[in-house]
Short mmCIF file of C-alpha atoms in Angstrom, two decimals:
data_model
loop_
_atom_site.label_atom_id
_atom_site.label_comp_id
_atom_site.label_asym_id
_atom_site.label_seq_id
_atom_site.Cartn_x
_atom_site.Cartn_y
_atom_site.Cartn_z
CA GLN I 1040 0.55 -0.33 0.14
CA VAL I 1041 1.24 3.72 -0.78
CA GLN I 1042 2.31 5.78 2.08
CA LEU I 1043 2.37 9.77 1.48
CA VAL I 1044 4.96 11.70 3.82
CA GLU I 1045 4.57 15.49 3.38
CA SER I 1046 7.54 17.94 4.27
CA GLY I 1047 8.31 21.56 4.24
CA GLY I 1048 5.39 22.87 5.96
CA GLY I 1049 6.41 26.03 8.39
CA SER I 1050 6.02 29.01 9.26
CA VAL I 1051 6.25 32.50 7.49
CA GLN I 1052 4.97 35.77 6.57
CA ALA I 1053 2.92 37.04 4.09
CA GLY I 1054 4.29 37.49 0.85
CA GLY I 1055 6.93 34.34 1.62
CA SER I 1056 7.31 31.19 0.37
CA LEU I 1057 7.58 27.66 0.52
CA ARG I 1058 8.00 24.61 -0.65
CA LEU I 1059 6.05 21.03 -0.23
CA SER I 1060 7.50 17.90 -0.79
CA CYS I 1061 5.47 14.38 -0.70
CA ALA I 1062 7.33 11.40 -0.77
CA ALA I 1063 5.28 8.19 -1.85
CA SER I 1064 6.99 4.93 -0.43
CA GLU I 1065 6.64 3.16 -3.31
CA SER I 1066 5.87 4.02 -7.27
CA THR I 1067 2.59 5.82 -7.34
CA SER I 1068 2.50 4.33 -11.06
CA SER I 1069 -2.03 3.73 -10.66
CA SER I 1070 -3.36 6.89 -9.63
CA LYS I 1071 -3.67 8.82 -12.33
CA TYR I 1072 -3.53 12.31 -10.41
CA MET I 1073 -1.61 13.29 -7.21
CA GLY I 1074 -2.63 16.39 -5.73
CA TRP I 1075 -2.11 18.96 -2.72
CA PHE I 1076 -5.03 19.50 -0.55
CA ARG I 1077 -5.95 21.84 2.24
CA GLN I 1078 -8.03 21.92 5.53
CA ALA I 1079 -7.97 24.82 8.08
CA PRO I 1080 -9.60 25.02 11.41
CA GLY I 1081 -13.34 25.23 10.66
CA LYS I 1082 -13.02 25.28 7.41
CA GLU I 1083 -13.56 22.14 4.58
CA ARG I 1084 -11.27 21.18 2.85
CA GLU I 1085 -10.06 22.49 -0.15
CA GLY I 1086 -8.71 21.04 -2.98
CA VAL I 1087 -5.33 23.53 -3.64
CA ALA I 1088 -4.11 21.41 -7.08
CA ARG I 1089 -3.17 18.44 -8.99
CA ILE I 1090 -0.96 16.78 -11.50
CA PHE I 1091 -1.91 13.90 -14.12
CA ARG I 1092 1.06 11.15 -13.26
CA THR I 1093 1.85 11.05 -16.64
CA SER I 1094 1.55 13.71 -18.94
CA GLY I 1095 2.34 16.49 -15.85
CA SER I 1096 -1.18 18.55 -16.68
CA THR I 1097 -2.13 20.31 -13.75
CA TYR I 1098 -4.89 22.15 -12.26
CA TYR I 1099 -5.24 24.91 -9.54
CA ALA I 1100 -7.85 26.54 -7.00
CA ASP I 1101 -8.65 30.29 -8.24
CA SER I 1102 -7.53 30.71 -5.03
CA VAL I 1103 -3.82 29.62 -5.52
CA LYS I 1104 -3.96 30.37 -9.46
CA GLY I 1105 -0.61 32.38 -10.07
CA ARG I 1106 0.99 31.67 -7.02
CA PHE I 1107 1.36 28.11 -6.18
CA THR I 1108 3.52 25.67 -8.72
CA ILE I 1109 2.41 21.99 -8.59
CA SER I 1110 5.53 19.48 -9.47
CA ARG I 1111 6.49 16.12 -10.08
CA ASP I 1112 9.34 13.87 -9.86
CA ASN I 1113 7.94 10.10 -11.18
CA ALA I 1114 12.20 8.90 -10.98
CA LYS I 1115 12.57 10.01 -7.11
CA ASN I 1116 8.04 9.01 -6.78
CA THR I 1117 7.55 12.50 -4.96
CA ILE I 1118 5.63 15.91 -5.98
CA TYR I 1119 6.12 19.54 -5.03
CA LEU I 1120 3.79 22.58 -4.20
CA GLN I 1121 6.04 25.72 -5.01
CA MET I 1122 4.11 28.70 -2.63
CA ASN I 1123 5.22 31.82 -3.54
CA SER I 1124 3.68 35.42 -2.39
CA LEU I 1125 2.27 33.51 0.41
CA LYS I 1126 -1.11 35.20 2.50
CA PRO I 1127 -2.42 34.79 6.00
CA GLU I 1128 -5.31 33.17 4.49
CA ASP I 1129 -3.39 30.11 3.22
CA THR I 1130 -2.50 29.04 6.68
CA ALA I 1131 -3.73 25.50 6.67
CA MET I 1132 -2.80 21.44 7.03
CA TYR I 1133 -1.79 20.62 4.02
CA TYR I 1134 -2.17 17.31 2.58
CA CYS I 1135 -0.77 15.33 -0.32
CA ALA I 1136 -3.39 12.47 -1.88
CA ALA I 1137 -3.00 10.40 -4.94
CA THR I 1138 -6.04 8.84 -6.26
CA GLY I 1139 -7.81 5.06 -6.40
CA GLY I 1140 -6.57 3.09 -2.31
CA PRO I 1141 -8.63 2.04 -0.34
CA TYR I 1142 -12.35 3.00 1.11
CA GLY I 1143 -12.23 6.43 3.45
CA GLY I 1144 -10.82 8.93 1.06
CA TYR I 1145 -12.38 11.68 -0.87
CA TRP I 1146 -13.98 12.08 -4.55
CA HIS I 1147 -12.14 15.47 -5.34
CA TRP I 1148 -12.31 17.02 -9.27
CA GLY I 1149 -14.41 14.18 -9.84
CA GLN I 1150 -11.55 11.23 -9.51
CA TYR I 1151 -11.41 9.19 -5.87
CA PHE I 1152 -8.33 10.08 -3.93
CA GLY I 1153 -7.39 7.30 -1.54
CA TYR I 1154 -3.87 8.01 -0.48
CA TRP I 1155 -3.08 10.62 1.64
CA GLY I 1156 -0.59 11.19 4.01
CA HIS I 1157 -0.72 12.69 7.27
CA GLY I 1158 -0.05 16.72 6.77
CA THR I 1159 1.91 19.28 6.74
CA GLN I 1160 1.35 22.54 8.76
CA VAL I 1161 1.69 25.94 7.20
CA THR I 1162 1.59 29.22 9.40
CA VAL I 1163 1.48 32.23 7.25
CA SER I 1164 1.64 35.73 9.82
CA SER I 1165 0.67 39.40 8.63
#
């Protein structure tokens, strides 16, 4: 079973940058999409960005378009989220996810994301 481990979160001032990484324990070749989600206290989980594993095509939420960039390195079974021009409203726990996987996941962008990491906290101060 694929395990996902996020890293790179932290605290930064508004306008700053962070780069999140998500390493998979084994090949995610069975997962068509990988993505980043976030959840702030008291708010619903939000899909931030996704990437198609083979072609590399991407999709972004309007709230992060132009500021965040998702990328992948299939050889390293790793995806990244470069976050620039961070705002206080970007503060959340950020999760990496991959499509497929066991029961208990979430549907988003018309895809079932069943593999999830434990998350990494991003805090942006004004």
